[in-house]
Coordinates of N, CA and C in Angstrom, one line a residue:
X1 N 0.8 -1.2 0.0 CA 0.0 0.0 0.0 C 0.9 1.3 0.0
X2 N 1.9 1.3 0.9 CA 2.7 2.5 1.0 C 3.5 2.7 -0.3
X3 N 4.0 1.6 -0.9 CA 4.8 1.8 -2.1 C 4.0 2.3 -3.3
X4 N 2.7 1.9 -3.3 CA 1.8 2.4 -4.4 C 1.4 3.8 -4.2
X5 N 1.5 4.3 -3.0 CA 1.0 5.7 -2.8 C 2.1 6.7 -2.6
X6 N 3.4 6.4 -3.0 CA 4.5 7.3 -2.9 C 4.5 8.4 -3.9
X7 N 3.9 8.1 -5.1 CA 3.9 9.0 -6.2 C 2.5 9.7 -6.3
X8 N 2.5 11.0 -6.3 CA 1.2 11.7 -6.4 C 0.8 11.9 -7.8
X9 N 1.7 12.3 -8.7 CA 1.4 12.4 -10.1 C 2.7 12.1 -10.9
X10 N 2.5 11.8 -12.1 CA 3.6 11.5 -13.0 C 3.3 12.0 -14.4
X11 N 4.3 12.5 -15.1 CA 4.2 12.9 -16.5 C 5.3 12.3 -17.3
X12 N 5.1 12.0 -18.5 CA 6.1 11.4 -19.4 C 7.1 12.5 -19.9
X13 N 8.3 12.1 -20.1 CA 9.3 13.0 -20.8 C 8.9 13.0 -22.3
X14 N 8.9 14.2 -22.9 CA 8.5 14.3 -24.3 C 9.7 14.3 -25.3
X15 N 9.3 14.2 -26.5 CA 10.3 14.3 -27.6 C 11.5 13.4 -27.4
X16 N 11.2 12.1 -27.2 CA 12.3 11.2 -26.9 C 13.1 10.9 -28.2
X17 N 14.4 10.9 -28.0 CA 15.4 10.7 -29.1 C 16.5 9.8 -28.6
X18 N 17.1 9.1 -29.6 CA 18.2 8.2 -29.3 C 19.2 8.2 -30.4
X19 N 20.5 8.0 -30.0 CA 21.6 7.8 -31.0 C 22.2 6.5 -30.6
X20 N 22.0 5.5 -31.4 CA 22.4 4.1 -31.1 C 22.9 3.4 -32.4
X21 N 24.2 3.1 -32.4 CA 25.3 3.4 -31.4 C 25.8 4.8 -31.5
X22 N 26.6 5.1 -30.4 CA 27.1 6.5 -30.3 C 28.5 6.4 -29.7
X23 N 29.3 7.4 -29.9 CA 30.7 7.4 -29.3 C 30.6 7.4 -27.8
X24 N 31.6 6.8 -27.2 CA 31.7 6.8 -25.7 C 32.0 8.3 -25.3
X25 N 31.4 8.7 -24.2 CA 31.7 10.0 -23.6 C 31.1 10.0 -22.2
X26 N 31.6 11.0 -21.4 CA 31.2 11.1 -20.0 C 30.7 12.4 -19.6
X27 N 30.4 13.3 -20.6 CA 29.7 14.5 -20.4 C 28.4 14.6 -21.2
X28 N 27.7 15.7 -21.1 CA 26.4 15.8 -21.7 C 26.6 15.7 -23.3
X29 N 25.8 14.9 -23.9 CA 25.8 14.8 -25.4 C 25.4 16.1 -26.1
X30 N 26.1 16.4 -27.2 CA 25.7 17.6 -27.9 C 24.9 17.2 -29.1
X31 N 24.7 18.1 -30.1 CA 23.9 17.8 -31.2 C 24.7 17.6 -32.5
X32 N 26.0 17.2 -32.4 CA 26.7 17.0 -33.6 C 26.4 15.6 -34.2
X33 N 25.6 14.8 -33.5 CA 25.2 13.5 -34.0 C 23.8 13.6 -34.5
X34 N 23.4 12.6 -35.3 CA 22.0 12.5 -35.8 C 21.1 11.8 -34.9
X35 N 20.2 12.5 -34.3 CA 19.3 11.9 -33.3 C 18.1 11.2 -34.1
X36 N 17.6 10.1 -33.6 CA 16.5 9.4 -34.2 C 15.3 9.5 -33.2
X37 N 14.1 9.6 -33.7 CA 13.0 9.6 -32.8 C 12.9 8.2 -32.1
X38 N 12.5 8.3 -30.8 CA 12.5 7.1 -30.0 C 11.2 7.0 -29.2
X39 N 10.9 5.8 -28.7 CA 9.7 5.5 -27.9 C 10.1 4.5 -26.8
X40 N 9.3 4.5 -25.7 CA 9.5 3.5 -24.7 C 9.2 2.1 -25.3
X41 N 10.0 1.1 -24.8 CA 9.9 -0.2 -25.4 C 10.9 -0.5 -26.5
X42 N 11.6 0.6 -26.9 CA 12.5 0.4 -28.0 C 13.8 -0.3 -27.5
X43 N 14.4 -1.1 -28.4 CA 15.6 -1.8 -28.0 C 16.8 -1.0 -28.4
X44 N 17.9 -1.2 -27.7 CA 19.2 -0.5 -28.0 C 20.4 -1.3 -27.5
X45 N 21.5 -1.0 -27.9 CA 22.8 -1.5 -27.3 C 23.4 -2.7 -28.1
X46 N 24.5 -3.1 -27.6 CA 25.2 -4.2 -28.2 C 26.6 -4.4 -27.4
X47 N 27.3 -5.4 -27.7 CA 28.6 -5.6 -27.0 C 29.5 -4.4 -27.2
X48 N 30.0 -3.9 -26.0 CA 30.9 -2.8 -26.0 C 30.4 -1.5 -26.7
X49 N 29.1 -1.4 -26.8 CA 28.5 -0.2 -27.4 C 28.0 0.8 -26.4
X50 N 27.9 2.1 -26.9 CA 27.3 3.2 -26.2 C 26.1 3.7 -26.9
X51 N 25.2 4.3 -26.2 CA 24.1 5.0 -26.8 C 23.8 6.3 -26.1
X52 N 23.3 7.3 -26.8 CA 22.9 8.6 -26.2 C 21.4 8.7 -26.2
X53 N 20.8 9.3 -25.2 CA 19.4 9.5 -25.1 C 19.1 11.0 -24.9
X54 N 17.9 11.4 -25.3 CA 17.5 12.8 -25.1 C 16.0 12.9 -25.0
X55 N 15.6 14.0 -24.4 CA 14.1 14.3 -24.3 C 13.9 15.7 -23.7
X56 N 12.6 16.1 -23.6 CA 12.3 17.4 -23.0 C 11.3 17.1 -21.8
X57 N 11.7 17.7 -20.7 CA 11.0 17.6 -19.4 C 10.1 18.8 -19.2
X58 N 8.8 18.6 -19.3 CA 7.9 19.7 -19.0 C 7.4 19.5 -17.5
X59 N 7.8 20.4 -16.6 CA 7.5 20.3 -15.2 C 6.2 21.0 -15.0
X60 N 5.1 20.3 -14.5 CA 3.8 21.0 -14.2 C 4.0 22.1 -13.2
X61 N 3.3 23.2 -13.5 CA 3.5 24.4 -12.7 C 3.0 24.3 -11.3
X62 N 2.1 23.3 -11.0 CA 1.5 23.2 -9.7 C 2.3 22.2 -8.8
X63 N 3.4 21.6 -9.4 CA 4.2 20.7 -8.6 C 5.1 21.5 -7.7
X64 N 5.2 21.1 -6.4 CA 6.1 21.8 -5.5 C 7.6 21.5 -5.7
X65 N 8.3 22.5 -5.6 CA 9.8 22.4 -5.8 C 10.3 21.5 -4.7
X66 N 11.3 20.7 -5.1 CA 11.9 19.8 -4.1 C 11.3 18.5 -3.8
X67 N 10.2 18.2 -4.6 CA 9.5 17.0 -4.5 C 9.4 16.2 -5.8
X68 N 10.3 16.5 -6.7 CA 10.3 15.9 -8.0 C 11.5 15.0 -8.3
X69 N 11.2 13.8 -8.9 CA 12.3 12.9 -9.2 C 12.1 12.5 -10.7
X70 N 13.2 12.1 -11.3 CA 13.2 11.6 -12.6 C 13.4 10.1 -12.6
X71 N 12.5 9.4 -13.3 CA 12.7 7.9 -13.4 C 13.1 7.6 -14.8
X72 N 14.2 6.8 -14.8 CA 14.8 6.5 -16.1 C 15.3 5.0 -16.0
X73 N 14.6 4.1 -16.8 CA 14.8 2.7 -16.5 C 15.0 1.9 -17.8
X74 N 15.9 0.9 -17.7 CA 16.1 0.0 -18.8 C 15.8 -1.5 -18.3
X75 N 15.3 -2.3 -19.2 CA 15.2 -3.7 -18.9 C 16.3 -4.4 -19.6
X76 N 17.2 -5.1 -18.8 CA 18.4 -5.7 -19.4 C 18.0 -6.9 -20.2
X77 N 18.6 -7.0 -21.4 CA 18.4 -8.2 -22.2 C 19.8 -8.7 -22.7
X78 N 20.3 -9.6 -22.0 CA 21.7 -10.2 -22.4 C 21.5 -11.4 -23.2
X79 N 22.4 -11.6 -24.2 CA 22.4 -12.7 -25.1 C 23.5 -13.7 -24.7
X80 N 23.8 -13.8 -23.4 CA 24.8 -14.7 -22.9 C 24.3 -15.3 -21.6
X81 N 24.9 -16.4 -21.2 CA 24.5 -16.9 -19.9 C 25.0 -16.1 -18.7
X82 N 24.3 -16.0 -17.6 CA 24.6 -15.1 -16.5 C 26.0 -15.5 -15.9
X83 N 26.4 -16.7 -16.0 CA 27.7 -17.1 -15.4 C 28.9 -17.0 -16.3
X84 N 28.7 -16.5 -17.5 CA 29.9 -16.2 -18.3 C 30.8 -15.2 -17.7
X85 N 32.1 -15.3 -17.9 CA 33.1 -14.4 -17.2 C 32.9 -13.0 -17.6
X86 N 32.5 -12.7 -18.8 CA 32.4 -11.3 -19.3 C 31.1 -10.7 -19.0
X87 N 30.3 -11.2 -18.2 CA 28.9 -10.7 -17.9 C 28.9 -9.8 -16.8
X88 N 28.1 -8.6 -16.8 CA 27.8 -8.0 -18.1 C 28.2 -6.5 -18.0
X89 N 28.3 -5.9 -16.8 CA 28.8 -4.5 -16.7 C 27.9 -3.5 -17.5
X90 N 26.7 -3.6 -17.4 CA 25.8 -2.7 -18.0 C 24.3 -3.2 -18.0
X91 N 23.3 -2.4 -18.4 CA 23.5 -1.0 -18.8 C 23.7 -0.1 -17.6
X92 N 24.5 0.9 -17.8 CA 24.8 1.9 -16.8 C 25.2 3.2 -17.5
X93 N 24.8 4.3 -16.9 CA 25.2 5.6 -17.5 C 24.9 6.8 -16.6
X94 N 24.9 8.0 -17.2 CA 24.7 9.2 -16.5 C 23.6 10.1 -17.2
X95 N 22.9 10.8 -16.4 CA 21.9 11.7 -16.9 C 22.3 13.2 -16.7
X96 N 21.9 14.1 -17.6 CA 22.2 15.5 -17.5 C 20.9 16.3 -17.8
X97 N 20.7 17.3 -17.0 CA 19.6 18.2 -17.2 C 20.1 19.6 -17.5
X98 N 19.8 20.2 -18.6 CA 20.2 21.5 -19.0 C 21.8 21.6 -19.0
X99 N 22.4 20.5 -19.4 CA 23.8 20.4 -19.4 C 24.5 20.0 -18.1
X100 N 23.8 20.0 -17.0 CA 24.4 19.7 -15.7 C 24.2 18.2 -15.4
X101 N 25.2 17.6 -14.9 CA 25.1 16.2 -14.5 C 24.3 16.1 -13.2
X102 N 23.2 15.2 -13.2 CA 22.4 15.1 -12.1 C 22.5 13.7 -11.4
X103 N 23.2 12.8 -12.0 CA 23.4 11.5 -11.3 C 23.5 10.3 -12.3
X104 N 23.7 9.1 -11.7 CA 24.0 7.9 -12.4 C 22.8 7.0 -12.4
X105 N 22.6 6.2 -13.4 CA 21.5 5.2 -13.5 C 22.1 3.8 -13.8
X106 N 21.6 2.8 -13.1 CA 21.9 1.4 -13.5 C 20.7 0.6 -13.2
X107 N 20.8 -0.7 -13.2 CA 19.7 -1.6 -13.0 C 19.1 -1.5 -11.6
X108 N 19.9 -1.1 -10.6 CA 19.5 -1.0 -9.2 C 19.0 0.4 -8.8
X109 N 19.4 1.4 -9.6 CA 19.2 2.8 -9.3 C 18.5 3.4 -10.5
X110 N 17.2 3.7 -10.4 CA 16.5 4.1 -11.5 C 15.8 5.5 -11.3
X111 N 15.9 6.1 -10.2 CA 15.3 7.4 -9.9 C 16.3 8.4 -9.3
X112 N 16.2 9.6 -9.7 CA 17.1 10.7 -9.3 C 16.3 11.9 -8.9
X113 N 16.6 12.4 -7.7 CA 15.9 13.6 -7.2 C 16.8 14.8 -7.7
X114 N 16.1 15.9 -8.2 CA 16.9 17.0 -8.7 C 16.0 18.2 -8.5
X115 N 16.5 19.4 -8.5 CA 15.8 20.7 -8.3 C 15.1 21.2 -9.6
X116 N 14.1 20.4 -10.0 CA 13.4 20.8 -11.2 C 12.5 22.0 -10.9
X117 N 12.5 23.0 -11.8 CA 11.7 24.2 -11.6 C 10.3 24.0 -12.2
X118 N 9.3 24.2 -11.3 CA 7.9 24.0 -11.8 C 7.6 25.0 -12.9
X119 N 6.9 24.6 -13.9 CA 6.5 25.4 -15.0 C 7.5 25.6 -16.0
X120 N 8.7 25.0 -15.9 CA 9.7 25.1 -16.9 C 10.0 23.9 -17.7
X121 N 10.5 24.0 -18.9 CA 10.9 22.9 -19.7 C 12.4 22.7 -19.6
X122 N 12.8 21.5 -19.3 CA 14.2 21.2 -19.1 C 14.7 20.3 -20.2
X123 N 15.9 20.4 -20.6 CA 16.5 19.5 -21.6 C 17.2 18.3 -21.0
X124 N 16.8 17.1 -21.3 CA 17.3 15.9 -20.7 C 18.3 15.2 -21.7
X125 N 19.5 14.8 -21.2 CA 20.4 14.1 -22.1 C 21.0 12.9 -21.2
X126 N 21.3 11.8 -21.9 CA 21.9 10.7 -21.1 C 22.9 10.0 -22.0
X127 N 24.0 9.4 -21.4 CA 24.9 8.6 -22.1 C 25.0 7.3 -21.3
X128 N 24.9 6.2 -22.1 CA 24.9 4.8 -21.4 C 25.7 3.8 -22.2
X129 N 26.4 3.0 -21.3 CA 27.2 1.9 -21.8 C 26.3 0.7 -21.8
X130 N 26.2 -0.1 -22.8 CA 25.3 -1.2 -22.9 C 25.7 -2.4 -22.1
X131 N 26.9 -2.9 -22.4 CA 27.4 -4.1 -21.7 C 28.7 -4.5 -22.4
X132 N 29.5 -5.4 -21.7 CA 30.7 -5.9 -22.3 C 30.3 -7.1 -23.2
X133 N 29.1 -7.7 -23.0 CA 28.7 -8.9 -23.7 C 27.6 -8.5 -24.7
X134 N 27.3 -9.5 -25.6 CA 26.2 -9.2 -26.6 C 24.9 -9.0 -25.8
X135 N 24.1 -8.0 -26.3 CA 22.9 -7.6 -25.6 C 22.0 -6.8 -26.5
X136 N 20.8 -6.6 -26.1 CA 19.9 -5.7 -26.8 C 18.8 -5.3 -25.7
X137 N 19.1 -4.2 -25.0 CA 18.2 -3.8 -23.9 C 17.0 -3.1 -24.4
X138 N 16.0 -2.9 -23.4 CA 14.8 -2.2 -23.7 C 14.7 -1.0 -22.8
X139 N 14.4 0.2 -23.5 CA 14.2 1.4 -22.7 C 12.8 1.4 -22.2
X140 N 12.6 1.2 -20.9 CA 11.3 0.9 -20.4 C 10.6 2.1 -19.7
X141 N 11.3 3.1 -19.2 CA 10.7 4.2 -18.4 C 11.5 5.4 -18.6
X142 N 10.8 6.6 -18.8 CA 11.4 7.9 -18.8 C 10.3 8.9 -18.4
X143 N 10.2 9.2 -17.1 CA 9.1 10.0 -16.7 C 9.5 10.8 -15.5
X144 N 8.7 11.9 -15.2 CA 8.9 12.7 -14.0 C 7.8 12.4 -13.0
X145 N 8.3 12.3 -11.7 CA 7.4 11.9 -10.6 C 7.3 13.0 -9.6
X146 N 6.1 13.3 -9.1 CA 5.9 14.1 -7.9 C 5.8 13.2 -6.7
X147 N 6.8 13.2 -5.8 CA 6.8 12.3 -4.7 C 6.7 13.0 -3.4
X148 N 6.3 12.3 -2.3 CA 6.3 12.9 -1.0 C 7.6 12.4 -0.3
X149 N 8.6 13.3 -0.1 CA 9.8 12.9 0.5 C 9.7 12.2 1.9
X150 N 8.8 12.7 2.7 CA 8.6 12.1 4.0 C 8.0 10.7 3.9
X151 N 7.1 10.4 2.9 CA 6.6 9.1 2.8 C 7.7 8.1 2.2
X152 N 8.5 8.6 1.3 CA 9.6 7.8 0.8 C 10.5 7.4 1.9
X153 N 10.9 8.4 2.7 CA 11.8 8.1 3.8 C 11.2 7.1 4.8
X154 N 9.9 7.2 5.1 CA 9.2 6.2 6.0 C 9.2 4.9 5.3
X155 N 9.0 4.8 4.0 CA 9.0 3.5 3.3 C 10.4 2.8 3.6
X156 N 11.5 3.5 3.4 CA 12.8 2.9 3.6 C 13.0 2.6 5.1
X157 N 12.5 3.5 6.0 CA 12.7 3.2 7.4 C 12.0 1.9 7.8
X158 N 10.8 1.7 7.3 CA 10.1 0.5 7.6 C 10.7 -0.8 7.0
X159 N 11.4 -0.6 5.9 CA 12.2 -1.8 5.4 C 13.3 -2.1 6.4
X160 N 13.9 -1.1 6.9 CA 15.0 -1.4 7.9 C 14.4 -2.0 9.2
X161 N 13.2 -1.5 9.6 CA 12.6 -2.1 10.8 C 12.4 -3.6 10.6
X162 N 11.9 -4.0 9.4 CA 11.6 -5.4 9.1 C 12.9 -6.2 9.2
X163 N 14.0 -5.7 8.6 CA 15.3 -6.4 8.7 C 15.8 -6.6 10.1
X164 N 15.6 -5.5 10.9 CA 16.2 -5.5 12.2 C 15.3 -6.3 13.2
X165 N 14.0 -6.1 13.1 CA 13.2 -6.8 14.1 C 13.2 -8.3 14.0
X166 N 13.4 -8.8 12.8 CA 13.5 -10.2 12.6 C 14.8 -10.9 13.2
X167 N 15.7 -10.1 13.6 CA 16.9 -10.6 14.2 C 17.0 -10.4 15.7
X168 N 15.9 -9.8 16.2 CA 15.9 -9.5 17.7 C 15.1 -10.6 18.4
X169 N 15.5 -10.9 19.6 CA 14.7 -11.7 20.5 C 13.4 -11.1 20.7
X170 N 12.3 -11.9 20.5 CA 11.0 -11.4 20.6 C 10.7 -10.9 22.0
X171 N 11.3 -11.4 23.0 CA 11.0 -11.0 24.4 C 11.9 -9.8 24.9
X172 N 12.8 -9.4 24.0 CA 13.7 -8.3 24.4 C 13.0 -6.9 24.5
X173 N 13.4 -6.1 25.4 CA 12.8 -4.7 25.4 C 13.1 -3.9 24.2
X174 N 14.2 -4.2 23.6 CA 14.6 -3.5 22.3 C 13.6 -3.8 21.2
X175 N 13.2 -5.1 21.1 CA 12.3 -5.6 20.2 C 10.9 -4.9 20.4
X176 N 10.4 -4.8 21.6 CA 9.2 -4.1 21.9 C 9.2 -2.6 21.6
X177 N 10.3 -2.0 21.9 CA 10.4 -0.5 21.7 C 10.4 -0.2 20.2
X178 N 11.0 -1.1 19.4 CA 11.1 -0.9 18.0 C 9.7 -1.1 17.3
X179 N 9.0 -2.1 17.8 CA 7.7 -2.4 17.3 C 6.7 -1.2 17.6
X180 N 6.8 -0.7 18.9 CA 6.0 0.4 19.3 C 6.2 1.6 18.5
X181 N 7.5 1.9 18.2 CA 7.9 3.1 17.4 C 7.4 3.0 16.0
X182 N 7.5 1.8 15.4 CA 7.0 1.6 14.1 C 5.5 1.7 14.0
X183 N 4.8 1.2 15.0 CA 3.3 1.4 15.0 C 2.9 2.8 15.1
X184 N 3.6 3.6 16.0 CA 3.3 5.0 16.1 C 3.5 5.7 14.8
X185 N 4.6 5.4 14.1 CA 4.9 6.0 12.8 C 3.8 5.7 11.8
X186 N 3.3 4.4 11.8 CA 2.3 4.0 10.9 C 1.0 4.8 11.1
X187 N 0.7 5.0 12.4 CA -0.5 5.7 12.7 C -0.6 7.2 12.2
X188 N 0.6 7.7 11.9 CA 0.6 9.1 11.4 C 0.2 9.2 9.9
X189 N 0.1 8.1 9.2 CA -0.1 8.1 7.8 C -1.5 8.7 7.4
X190 N -1.5 9.5 6.4 CA -2.8 10.1 5.9 C -3.0 9.4 4.5
X191 N -3.9 8.5 4.5 CA -4.1 7.7 3.3 C -5.2 8.4 2.4
X192 N -4.9 8.6 1.1 CA -5.8 9.2 0.2 C -6.1 8.2 -1.0
X193 N -7.2 7.5 -0.8 CA -7.8 6.7 -1.9 C -6.8 5.6 -2.4
X194 N -5.8 5.2 -1.7 CA -4.9 4.2 -2.2 C -5.5 2.8 -2.2
X195 N -6.5 2.6 -1.3 CA -7.1 1.3 -1.2 C -8.2 1.1 -2.3
X196 N -8.6 2.1 -3.0 CA -9.7 2.0 -4.0 C -9.1 1.7 -5.4
X197 N -9.5 0.6 -6.0 CA -8.9 0.2 -7.3 C -9.1 1.3 -8.3
X198 N -8.0 1.6 -9.0 CA -8.1 2.6 -10.1 C -8.0 4.0 -9.7
X199 N -8.1 4.3 -8.3 CA -8.0 5.6 -7.8 C -6.6 6.2 -7.9
X200 N -6.4 7.5 -8.0 CA -5.1 8.1 -7.9 C -5.0 8.6 -6.5
X201 N -4.2 7.9 -5.7 CA -4.1 8.2 -4.3 C -2.7 8.4 -3.9
X202 N -2.5 8.8 -2.6 CA -1.1 8.9 -2.1 C -1.2 8.7 -0.6
X203 N 0.0 8.5 -0.1 CA 0.2 8.4 1.4 C 1.2 9.5 1.8
X204 N 0.8 10.2 2.8 CA 1.7 11.2 3.4 C 1.7 11.2 4.9
X205 N 2.8 11.3 5.5 CA 2.9 11.3 7.0 C 2.4 12.7 7.5
X206 N 1.5 12.7 8.5 CA 1.1 14.0 9.1 C 2.2 14.6 9.9
X207 N 3.1 13.7 10.5 CA 4.3 14.2 11.2 C 5.5 13.6 10.7
X208 N 6.3 14.3 9.8 CA 7.4 13.6 9.1 C 8.7 13.5 9.8
X209 N 8.7 13.8 11.1 CA 10.0 13.8 11.8 C 10.4 12.4 12.2
X210 N 9.5 11.6 12.8 CA 9.8 10.2 13.1 C 11.0 10.0 14.0
X211 N 11.3 11.0 14.9 CA 12.5 11.0 15.7 C 12.5 9.7 16.6
X212 N 11.3 9.4 17.1 CA 11.3 8.2 18.0 C 11.6 6.9 17.2
X213 N 11.1 6.8 16.0 CA 11.4 5.6 15.2 C 12.9 5.6 14.9
X214 N 13.5 6.7 14.5 CA 14.9 6.7 14.2 C 15.8 6.3 15.4
X215 N 15.4 6.8 16.6 CA 16.2 6.5 17.8 C 16.0 5.0 18.1
X216 N 14.8 4.4 17.9 CA 14.6 3.0 18.2 C 15.4 2.1 17.2
X217 N 15.4 2.5 15.9 CA 16.2 1.8 15.0 C 17.6 1.8 15.3
X218 N 18.2 3.0 15.7 CA 19.6 3.0 16.0 C 19.9 2.2 17.3
X219 N 19.0 2.2 18.3 CA 19.2 1.4 19.5 C 19.2 -0.1 19.2
X220 N 18.3 -0.5 18.3 CA 18.2 -1.9 17.9 C 19.4 -2.3 17.2
X221 N 19.9 -1.5 16.3 CA 21.1 -1.9 15.5 C 22.3 -2.0 16.4
X222 N 22.4 -1.1 17.4 CA 23.5 -1.2 18.4 C 23.3 -2.5 19.2
X223 N 22.1 -2.9 19.6 CA 21.9 -4.1 20.3 C 22.3 -5.3 19.5
X224 N 22.0 -5.3 18.2 CA 22.4 -6.4 17.3 C 24.0 -6.5 17.2
X225 N 24.6 -5.3 17.2 CA 26.1 -5.3 17.1 C 26.7 -6.0 18.3
X226 N 26.0 -5.8 19.5 CA 26.5 -6.4 20.7 C 26.2 -7.9 20.9
X227 N 25.3 -8.3 20.1 CA 24.8 -9.7 20.3 C 25.5 -10.6 19.3
X228 N 25.8 -11.8 19.6 CA 26.4 -12.8 18.7 C 25.4 -13.7 18.1
X229 N 24.2 -13.9 18.8 CA 23.2 -14.8 18.2 C 21.9 -14.1 18.2
X230 N 21.1 -14.2 17.1 CA 19.9 -13.6 16.9 C 18.8 -14.6 16.4
X231 N 17.6 -14.4 16.9 CA 16.6 -15.3 16.4 C 15.6 -14.5 15.5
X232 N 15.0 -15.2 14.6 CA 14.0 -14.6 13.7 C 12.6 -14.9 14.1
X233 N 11.8 -13.8 14.1 CA 10.4 -13.9 14.5 C 9.6 -13.3 13.4
X234 N 9.2 -14.1 12.4 CA 8.6 -13.5 11.1 C 7.2 -13.2 11.2
X235 N 6.5 -13.8 12.2 CA 5.0 -13.6 12.3 C 4.5 -12.6 13.3
X236 N 5.4 -11.7 13.8 CA 5.0 -10.7 14.7 C 4.0 -9.8 14.0
X237 N 2.9 -9.4 14.7 CA 1.9 -8.5 14.1 C 2.5 -7.2 13.4
X238 N 3.5 -6.6 14.1 CA 4.1 -5.4 13.5 C 4.7 -5.8 12.2
X239 N 5.4 -7.0 12.1 CA 6.1 -7.4 10.9 C 5.0 -7.5 9.8
X240 N 3.9 -8.1 10.1 CA 2.9 -8.3 9.0 C 2.3 -6.9 8.6
X241 N 2.1 -6.0 9.5 CA 1.6 -4.7 9.1 C 2.6 -4.0 8.2
X242 N 3.9 -4.0 8.6 CA 4.9 -3.4 7.8 C 5.0 -4.0 6.4
X243 N 4.9 -5.3 6.3 CA 5.0 -6.0 5.0 C 3.8 -5.5 4.1
X244 N 2.6 -5.5 4.7 CA 1.4 -5.0 3.9 C 1.6 -3.6 3.4
X245 N 2.2 -2.7 4.3 CA 2.4 -1.4 3.8 C 3.4 -1.3 2.7
X246 N 4.4 -2.1 2.8 CA 5.5 -2.0 1.8 C 5.2 -2.6 0.5
X247 N 4.2 -3.5 0.4 CA 3.8 -4.1 -0.8 C 3.2 -3.2 -1.8

């Protein structure tokens, strides 16, 4: 529930273009190459090949500054077995907005937060290395997201809670304090239509500080560092609530 409510609105990046293959480079691509119109789902890449990507980002005027992320994703398609020695070192690359580098993208990292200006059109460019091995990847996502930073932070905090609480003795005071803090944080959520099929909803914490939760997580992690043996308690009610929220 929480993961499905992290994004309030999303808009696609327009005027998608690609240069495939393209020369290797590590700064923003220029226009000395011939760009081809592109669309999501398009395949690209090859062994030891690079590709350039471009598009126009129209930021909605009503989106708040500081709550916008760019999602740029590829589906990897390798033409070799996963255990081959040269596998695969890609796809991976860097994104640029208005000529400024904003971050790196790979299979595990597909979103970048940046100070997009509401109501403005930004120029997006990207350079990507496909792989050392034969491949033909799929460009699967290129969109702008309006996210709630506090909800995103809580989402990752609850993931940590799940990892930590499963290693604590169920009868320990640290275990109970962490569960109580997680339940208190969950109670602050303001849910907007997320549970209604087809609705556009979101989840936002009414109190985004969560200082008690952070202190409890830190104390629990210290307790684990001092302990040599930990037991797993997977069916704790708090665990189940956290799992349902994170799905």
